[in-house]
Each structure stands twice: as structure tokens, then as C-alpha cells.
Coordinates of N, CA and C in Angstrom, one line a residue:
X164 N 7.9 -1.0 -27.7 CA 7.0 0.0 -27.1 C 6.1 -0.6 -26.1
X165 N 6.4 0.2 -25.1 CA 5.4 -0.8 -23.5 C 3.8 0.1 -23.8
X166 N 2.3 -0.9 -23.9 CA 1.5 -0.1 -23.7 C 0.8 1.1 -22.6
X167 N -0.1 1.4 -22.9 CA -1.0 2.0 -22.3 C 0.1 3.2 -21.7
X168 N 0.5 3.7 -22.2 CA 1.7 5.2 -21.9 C 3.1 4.8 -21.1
X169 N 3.3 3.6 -20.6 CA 4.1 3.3 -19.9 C 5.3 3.8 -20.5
X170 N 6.9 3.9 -19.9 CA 7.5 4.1 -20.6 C 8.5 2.9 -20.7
X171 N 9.7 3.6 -20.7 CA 10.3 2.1 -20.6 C 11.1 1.7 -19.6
X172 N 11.6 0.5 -20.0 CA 12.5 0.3 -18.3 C 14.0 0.5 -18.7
X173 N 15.1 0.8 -17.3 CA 16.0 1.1 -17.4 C 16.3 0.3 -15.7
X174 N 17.6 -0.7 -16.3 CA 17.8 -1.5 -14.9 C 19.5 -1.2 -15.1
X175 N 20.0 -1.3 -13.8 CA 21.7 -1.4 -13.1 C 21.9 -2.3 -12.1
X176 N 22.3 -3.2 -12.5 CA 22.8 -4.3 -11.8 C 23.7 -3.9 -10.9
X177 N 23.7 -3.9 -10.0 CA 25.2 -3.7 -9.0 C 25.9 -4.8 -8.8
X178 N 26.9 -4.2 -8.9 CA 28.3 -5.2 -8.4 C 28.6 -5.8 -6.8
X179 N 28.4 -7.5 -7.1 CA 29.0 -7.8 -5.6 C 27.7 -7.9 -5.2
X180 N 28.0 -9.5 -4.0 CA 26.4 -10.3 -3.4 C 25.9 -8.4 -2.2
X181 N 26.8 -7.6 -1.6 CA 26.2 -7.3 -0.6 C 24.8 -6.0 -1.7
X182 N 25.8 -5.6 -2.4 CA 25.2 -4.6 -3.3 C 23.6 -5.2 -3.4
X183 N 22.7 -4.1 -4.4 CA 21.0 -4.2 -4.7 C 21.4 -4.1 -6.5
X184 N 20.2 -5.0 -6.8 CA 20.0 -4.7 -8.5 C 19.2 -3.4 -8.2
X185 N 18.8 -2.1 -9.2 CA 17.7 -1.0 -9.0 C 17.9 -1.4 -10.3
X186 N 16.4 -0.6 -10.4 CA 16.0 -0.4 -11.9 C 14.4 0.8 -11.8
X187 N 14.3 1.3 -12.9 CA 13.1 2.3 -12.7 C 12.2 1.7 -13.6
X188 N 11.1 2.2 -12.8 CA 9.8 2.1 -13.4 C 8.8 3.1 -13.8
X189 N 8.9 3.5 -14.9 CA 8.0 4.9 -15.5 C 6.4 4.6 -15.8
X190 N 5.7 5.3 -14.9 CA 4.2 5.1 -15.1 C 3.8 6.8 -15.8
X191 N 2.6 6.6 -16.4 CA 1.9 7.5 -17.1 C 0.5 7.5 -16.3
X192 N 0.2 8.5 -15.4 CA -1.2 8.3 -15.1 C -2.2 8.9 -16.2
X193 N -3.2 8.0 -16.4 CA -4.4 8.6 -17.2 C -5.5 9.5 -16.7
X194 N -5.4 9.4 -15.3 CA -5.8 10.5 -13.9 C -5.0 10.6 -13.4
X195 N -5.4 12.2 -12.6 CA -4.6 12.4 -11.5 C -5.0 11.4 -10.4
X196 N -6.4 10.7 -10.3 CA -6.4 9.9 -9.1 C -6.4 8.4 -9.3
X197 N -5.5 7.9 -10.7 CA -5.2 6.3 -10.9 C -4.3 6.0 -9.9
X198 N -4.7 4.7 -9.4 CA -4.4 3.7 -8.5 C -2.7 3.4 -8.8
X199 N -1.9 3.4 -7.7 CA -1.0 2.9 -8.3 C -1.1 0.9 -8.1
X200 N -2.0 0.8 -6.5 CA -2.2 -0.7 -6.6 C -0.9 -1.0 -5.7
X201 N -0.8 -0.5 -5.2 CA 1.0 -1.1 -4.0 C 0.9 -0.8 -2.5
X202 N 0.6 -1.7 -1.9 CA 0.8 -0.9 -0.4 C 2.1 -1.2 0.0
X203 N 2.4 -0.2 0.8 CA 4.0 0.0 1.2 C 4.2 -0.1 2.9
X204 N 5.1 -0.3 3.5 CA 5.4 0.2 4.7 C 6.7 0.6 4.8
X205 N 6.7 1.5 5.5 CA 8.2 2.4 6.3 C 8.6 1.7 7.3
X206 N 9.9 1.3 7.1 CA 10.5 0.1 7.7 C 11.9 0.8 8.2
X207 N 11.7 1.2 9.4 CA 13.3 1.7 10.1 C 14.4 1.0 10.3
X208 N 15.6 1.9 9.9 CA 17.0 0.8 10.5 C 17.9 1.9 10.8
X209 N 18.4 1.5 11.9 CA 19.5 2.3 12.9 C 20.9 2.8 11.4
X210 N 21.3 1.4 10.4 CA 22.2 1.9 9.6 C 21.9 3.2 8.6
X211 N 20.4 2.5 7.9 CA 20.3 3.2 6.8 C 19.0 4.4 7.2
X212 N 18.7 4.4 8.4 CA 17.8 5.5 8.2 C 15.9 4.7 7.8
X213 N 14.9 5.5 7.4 CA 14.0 4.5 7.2 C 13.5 4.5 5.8
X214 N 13.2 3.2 5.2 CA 13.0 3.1 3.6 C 11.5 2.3 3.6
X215 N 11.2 3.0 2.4 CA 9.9 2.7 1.8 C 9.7 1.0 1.6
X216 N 9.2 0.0 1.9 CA 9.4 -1.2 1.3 C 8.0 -1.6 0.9
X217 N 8.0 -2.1 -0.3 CA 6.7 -2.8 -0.9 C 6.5 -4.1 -0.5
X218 N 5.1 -3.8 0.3 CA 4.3 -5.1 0.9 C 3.7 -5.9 0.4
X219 N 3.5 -5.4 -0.8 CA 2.5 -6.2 -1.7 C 1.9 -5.6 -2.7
X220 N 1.8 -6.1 -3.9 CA 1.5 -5.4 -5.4 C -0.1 -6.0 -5.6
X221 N -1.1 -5.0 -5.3 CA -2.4 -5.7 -5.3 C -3.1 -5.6 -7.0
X222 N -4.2 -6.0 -7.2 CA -4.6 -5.9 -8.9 C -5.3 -5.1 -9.8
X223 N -5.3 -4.4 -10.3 CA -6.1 -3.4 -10.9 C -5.3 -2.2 -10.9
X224 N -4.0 -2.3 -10.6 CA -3.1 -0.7 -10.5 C -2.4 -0.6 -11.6
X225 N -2.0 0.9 -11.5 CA -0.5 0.5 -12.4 C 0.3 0.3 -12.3
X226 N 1.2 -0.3 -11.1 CA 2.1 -1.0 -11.2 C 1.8 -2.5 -11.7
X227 N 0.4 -3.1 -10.7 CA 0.5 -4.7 -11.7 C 0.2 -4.5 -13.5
X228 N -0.1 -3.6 -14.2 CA 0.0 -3.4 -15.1 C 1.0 -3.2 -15.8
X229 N 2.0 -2.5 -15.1 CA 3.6 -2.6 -15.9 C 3.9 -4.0 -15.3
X230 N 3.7 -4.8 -14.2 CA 4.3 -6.0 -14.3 C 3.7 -6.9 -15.3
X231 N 2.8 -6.7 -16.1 CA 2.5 -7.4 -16.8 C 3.4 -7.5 -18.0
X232 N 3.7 -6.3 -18.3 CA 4.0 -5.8 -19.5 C 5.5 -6.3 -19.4
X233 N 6.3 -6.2 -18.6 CA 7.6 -6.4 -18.3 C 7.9 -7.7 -17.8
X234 N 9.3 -8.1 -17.9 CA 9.7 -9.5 -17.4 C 10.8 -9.2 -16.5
X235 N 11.0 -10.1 -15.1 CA 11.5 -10.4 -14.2 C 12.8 -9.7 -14.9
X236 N 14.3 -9.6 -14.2 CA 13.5 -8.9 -12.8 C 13.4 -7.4 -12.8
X237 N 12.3 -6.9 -14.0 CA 12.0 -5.3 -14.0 C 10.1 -5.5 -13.3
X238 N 10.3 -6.9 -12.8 CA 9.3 -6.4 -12.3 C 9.0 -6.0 -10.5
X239 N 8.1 -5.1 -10.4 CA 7.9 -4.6 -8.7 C 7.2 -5.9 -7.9
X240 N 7.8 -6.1 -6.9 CA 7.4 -7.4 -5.8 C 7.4 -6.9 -4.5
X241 N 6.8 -7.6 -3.6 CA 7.2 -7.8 -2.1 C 8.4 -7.8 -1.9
X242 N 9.0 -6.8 -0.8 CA 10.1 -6.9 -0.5 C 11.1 -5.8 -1.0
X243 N 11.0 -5.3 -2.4 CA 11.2 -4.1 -3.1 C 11.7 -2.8 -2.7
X244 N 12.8 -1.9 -2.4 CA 12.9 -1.0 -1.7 C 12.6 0.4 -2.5
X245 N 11.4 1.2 -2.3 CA 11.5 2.4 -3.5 C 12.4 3.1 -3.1
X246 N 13.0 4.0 -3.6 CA 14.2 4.8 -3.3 C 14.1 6.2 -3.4
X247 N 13.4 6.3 -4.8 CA 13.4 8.1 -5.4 C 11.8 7.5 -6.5
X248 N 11.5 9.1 -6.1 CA 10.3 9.1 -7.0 C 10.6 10.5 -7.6
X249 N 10.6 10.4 -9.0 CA 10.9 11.3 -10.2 C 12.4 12.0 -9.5
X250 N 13.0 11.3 -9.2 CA 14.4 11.3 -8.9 C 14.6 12.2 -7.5
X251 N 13.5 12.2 -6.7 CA 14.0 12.9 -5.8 C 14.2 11.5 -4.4
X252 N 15.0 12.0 -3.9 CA 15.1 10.9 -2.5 C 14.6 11.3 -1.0
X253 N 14.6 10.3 -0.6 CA 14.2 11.0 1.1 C 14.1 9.7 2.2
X254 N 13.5 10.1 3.0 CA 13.2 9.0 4.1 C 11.8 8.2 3.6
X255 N 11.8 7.0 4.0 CA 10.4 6.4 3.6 C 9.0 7.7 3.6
X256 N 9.0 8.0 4.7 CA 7.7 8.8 4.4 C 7.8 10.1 3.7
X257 N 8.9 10.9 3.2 CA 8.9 11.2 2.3 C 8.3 10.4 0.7
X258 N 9.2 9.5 0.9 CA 9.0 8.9 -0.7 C 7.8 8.6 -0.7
X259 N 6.9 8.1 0.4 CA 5.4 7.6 0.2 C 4.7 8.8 0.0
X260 N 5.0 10.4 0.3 CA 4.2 11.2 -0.2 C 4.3 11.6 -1.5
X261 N 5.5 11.3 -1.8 CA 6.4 11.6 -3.5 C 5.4 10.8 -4.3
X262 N 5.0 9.2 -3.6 CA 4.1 8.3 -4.7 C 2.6 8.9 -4.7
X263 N 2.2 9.5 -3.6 CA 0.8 10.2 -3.3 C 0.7 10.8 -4.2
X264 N 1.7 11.7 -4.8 CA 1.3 13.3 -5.7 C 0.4 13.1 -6.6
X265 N 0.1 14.0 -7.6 CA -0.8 14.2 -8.6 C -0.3 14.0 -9.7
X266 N 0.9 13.9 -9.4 CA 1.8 13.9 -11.0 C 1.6 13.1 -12.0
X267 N 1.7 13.7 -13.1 CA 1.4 12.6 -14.5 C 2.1 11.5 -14.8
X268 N 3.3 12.0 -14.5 CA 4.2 10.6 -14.5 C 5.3 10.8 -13.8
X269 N 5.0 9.6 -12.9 CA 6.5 8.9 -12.3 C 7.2 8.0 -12.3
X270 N 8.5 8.7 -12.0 CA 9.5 7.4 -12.3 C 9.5 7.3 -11.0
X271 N 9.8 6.0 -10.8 CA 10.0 5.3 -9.5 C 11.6 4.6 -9.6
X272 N 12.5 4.8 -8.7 CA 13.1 4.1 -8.8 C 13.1 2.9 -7.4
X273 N 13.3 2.2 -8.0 CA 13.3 0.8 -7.4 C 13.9 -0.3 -7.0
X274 N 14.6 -0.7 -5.9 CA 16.2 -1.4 -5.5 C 15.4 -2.8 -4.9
X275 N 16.3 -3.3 -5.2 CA 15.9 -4.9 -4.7 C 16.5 -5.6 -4.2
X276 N 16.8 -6.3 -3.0 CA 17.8 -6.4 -2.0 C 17.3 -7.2 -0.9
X277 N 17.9 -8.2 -0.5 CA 17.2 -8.5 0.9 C 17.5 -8.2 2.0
X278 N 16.3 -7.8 3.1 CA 16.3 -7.2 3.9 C 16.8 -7.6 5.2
X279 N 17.3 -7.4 6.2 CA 18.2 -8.0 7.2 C 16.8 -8.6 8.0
X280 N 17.2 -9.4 8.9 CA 16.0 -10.3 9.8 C 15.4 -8.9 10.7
X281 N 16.2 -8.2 11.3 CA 15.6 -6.7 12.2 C 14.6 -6.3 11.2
X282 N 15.0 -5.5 9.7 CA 13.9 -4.9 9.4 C 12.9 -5.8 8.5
X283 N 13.2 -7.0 8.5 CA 11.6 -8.4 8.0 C 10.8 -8.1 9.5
X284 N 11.5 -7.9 10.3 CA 10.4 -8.0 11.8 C 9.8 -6.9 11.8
X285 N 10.6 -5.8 11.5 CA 9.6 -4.2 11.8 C 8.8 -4.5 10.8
X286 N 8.7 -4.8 9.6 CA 7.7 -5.2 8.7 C 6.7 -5.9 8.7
X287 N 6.6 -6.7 9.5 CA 5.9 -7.6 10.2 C 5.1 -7.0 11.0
X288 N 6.5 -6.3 11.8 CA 5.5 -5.4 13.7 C 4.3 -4.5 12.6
X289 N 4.7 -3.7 11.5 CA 3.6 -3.0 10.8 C 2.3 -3.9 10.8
X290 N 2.7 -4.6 10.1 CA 2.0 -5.1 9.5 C 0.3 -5.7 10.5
X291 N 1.0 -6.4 11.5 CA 0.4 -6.9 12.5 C -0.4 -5.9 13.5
X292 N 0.3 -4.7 13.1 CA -0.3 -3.3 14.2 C -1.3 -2.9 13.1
X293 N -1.3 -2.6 11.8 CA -2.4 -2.6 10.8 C -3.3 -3.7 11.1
X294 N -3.6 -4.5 11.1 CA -4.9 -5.8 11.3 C -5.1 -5.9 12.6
X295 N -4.3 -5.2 13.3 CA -4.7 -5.2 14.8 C -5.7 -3.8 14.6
X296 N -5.5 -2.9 14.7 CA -6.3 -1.8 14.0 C -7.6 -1.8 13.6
X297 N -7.6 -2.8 12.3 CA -8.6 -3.3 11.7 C -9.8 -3.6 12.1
X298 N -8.9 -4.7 12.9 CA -9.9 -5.6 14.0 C -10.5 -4.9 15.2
X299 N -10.1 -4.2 15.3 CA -10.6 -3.1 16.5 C -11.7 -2.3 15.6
X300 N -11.7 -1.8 14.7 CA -12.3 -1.5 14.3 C -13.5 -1.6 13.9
X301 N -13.2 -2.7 13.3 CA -14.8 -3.8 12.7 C -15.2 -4.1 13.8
X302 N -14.9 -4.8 14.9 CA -15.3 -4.8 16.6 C -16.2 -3.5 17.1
X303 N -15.6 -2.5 16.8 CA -16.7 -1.3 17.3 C -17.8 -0.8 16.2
X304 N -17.6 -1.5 15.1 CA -18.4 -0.8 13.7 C -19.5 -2.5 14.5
X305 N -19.7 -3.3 14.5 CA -20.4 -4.3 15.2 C -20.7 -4.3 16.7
X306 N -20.1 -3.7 17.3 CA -20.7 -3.1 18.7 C -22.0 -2.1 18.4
X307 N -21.7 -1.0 17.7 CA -22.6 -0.1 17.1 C -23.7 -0.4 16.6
X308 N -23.6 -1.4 15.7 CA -24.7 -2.0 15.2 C -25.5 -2.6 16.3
X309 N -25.5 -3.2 16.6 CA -25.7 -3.9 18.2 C -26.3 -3.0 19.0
X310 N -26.1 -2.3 19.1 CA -26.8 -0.7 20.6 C -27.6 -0.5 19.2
X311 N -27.3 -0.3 18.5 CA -28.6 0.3 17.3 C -30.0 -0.4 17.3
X312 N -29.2 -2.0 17.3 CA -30.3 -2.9 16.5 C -31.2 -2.8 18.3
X313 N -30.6 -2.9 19.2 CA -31.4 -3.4 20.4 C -32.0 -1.7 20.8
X314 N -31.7 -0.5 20.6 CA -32.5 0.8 20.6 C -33.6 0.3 19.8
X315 N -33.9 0.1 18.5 CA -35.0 -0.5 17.8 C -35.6 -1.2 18.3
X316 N -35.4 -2.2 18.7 CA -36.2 -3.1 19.9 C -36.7 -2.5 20.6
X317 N -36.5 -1.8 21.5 CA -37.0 -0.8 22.7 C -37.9 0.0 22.2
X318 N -37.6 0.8 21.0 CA -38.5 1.4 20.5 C -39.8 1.0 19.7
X319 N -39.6 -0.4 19.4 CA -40.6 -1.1 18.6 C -41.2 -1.5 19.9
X320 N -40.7 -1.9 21.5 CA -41.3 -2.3 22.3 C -42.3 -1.5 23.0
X321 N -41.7 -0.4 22.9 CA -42.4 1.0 24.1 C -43.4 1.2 22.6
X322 N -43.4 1.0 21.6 CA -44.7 1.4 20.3 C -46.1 0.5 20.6
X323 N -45.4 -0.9 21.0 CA -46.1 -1.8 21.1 C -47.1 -1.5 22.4
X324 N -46.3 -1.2 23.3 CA -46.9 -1.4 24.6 C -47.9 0.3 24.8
X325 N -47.6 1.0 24.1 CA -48.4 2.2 23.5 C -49.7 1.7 23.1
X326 N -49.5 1.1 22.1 CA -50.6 0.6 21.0 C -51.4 -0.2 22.1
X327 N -51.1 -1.1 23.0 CA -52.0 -1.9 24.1 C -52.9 -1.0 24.9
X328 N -52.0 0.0 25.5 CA -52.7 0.6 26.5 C -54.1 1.3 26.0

């Protein structure tokens, strides 16, 4: 019995180096708005169309929670391809709104495979266009501050120069 509502695992090895191991992973949310804890990116390929790939399994979700619970290789990693959520399929940004829902529980299914050098780079290009973003961001959230903090000045100054006359 896996805790905290989890259900259980179910893995299929595929046959043959080119083939993916999949296996599912059944979560139980205790909210509609518990964390799953995974950021993902949509990673395009001319063969297969574009797939959901896990970037990283951060802490406090429930997926690092079933990874606890579970042993390699049912557990979700970097790299990871989701496939179908409560068995439906689609293109990456399908499946990343399939993980969004409200649903009580999902099955995730989950392929694991390595990814050709083209789509390690579009995962990367993501990646790098996110923190490029970022940084633009925090840059104008600190510009702002800045015109704020020196408006205050001016106005502490023109108070001052009030108070003289």
C-alpha cells in the first residue's frame, strides 16, 4: 500500500535499445489546487510532433512525494517524456493542460527514453529563453524601484526647500 492516497505503480518495459521503458504514476490530490512540483517544457520534433518533457522534479509536490515512496526506475526525473494524462493523449501543450486540471486523480503516464541531441537543444533553447525573461524582468522590477526611490528624493527635496523658504 503506497501512502498518503497514492495509488500504485504499473511499469512496461519495451522491447529493444531504440524502444522507451513507460510506466504510470497515480496521484490522489487532497486539493483541487495541490502542487504537482514538476516543471515541464514542450520540446518539438519534426518526427514525433511535440512532447511534454520533465525539466525538473522540484520539493514539496506530489510527484517528489511518490518519488519517495517508489524505487527507480518508477521514479519521475529530468528528462522523462509524459505521454497521456488519465489516459488521454495529445501534443505537449495539450498534455500540460491535462496536468493543470482540477482533477482528483491522475494517472500520468510516463516514458523514458533518451532524447535525440536536436530536441536536448530545444530544451535548453526553452530553457535559456525562460531566464532570459526572468532577467528582464527583475531588471525592470529594479529599474522601477529606482525612478521610485529618486521621485522620493525630489519630493523629500522640494518638502525641504518648502520648509526653508
Amino acid at each position: 500500500m503506497v501512502p498518503n492516497g497514492y495509488g500504485h505503480s504499473h511499469a512496461m518495459a519495451a522491447g529493444g535499445s531504440d524502444q522507451a521503458a513507460t510506466f504510470e504514476v497515480e496521484l490522489v490530490k487532497q486539493s483541487p489546487n495541490a502542487r504537482l512540483g514538476v516543471d515541464v517544457v514542450v520540446v518539438k520534433s519534426l518526427s514525433e510532433g511535440s512532447k511534454l518533457v520533465v525539466e525538473r522534479v522540484s520539493k514539496d509536490g506530489l510527484i517528489e512525494e511518490w518519488n519517495r515512496c517508489h524505487e527507480e526506475p518508477m521514479r519521475v526525473r529530468a528528462g522523462d517524456v509524459i505521454v497521456a494524462v488519465n489516459g488521454r493523449e495529445g501534443d505537449g501543450n495539450h498534455i500540460s493542460t491535462l496536468l493543470r486540471s482540477k482533477a482528483q486523480q491522475l494517472r500520468i503516464t510516463v516514458q523514458r527514453k533518451s532524447l535525440d541531441d536536436s530536441q536536448q537543444l530545444q530544451a535548453m533553447d526553452a530553457r535559456k529563453q525562460r531566464a532570459a525573461v526572468a532577467g528582464q524582468q527583475q531588471q525592470q522590477q529594479q529599474q522601477q524601484q529606482q525612478q521610485q526611490q529618486q521621485q522620493q528624493q525630489q519630493q523629500q527635496q522640494q518638502q525641504q526647500q518648502t520648509m526653508d523658504a
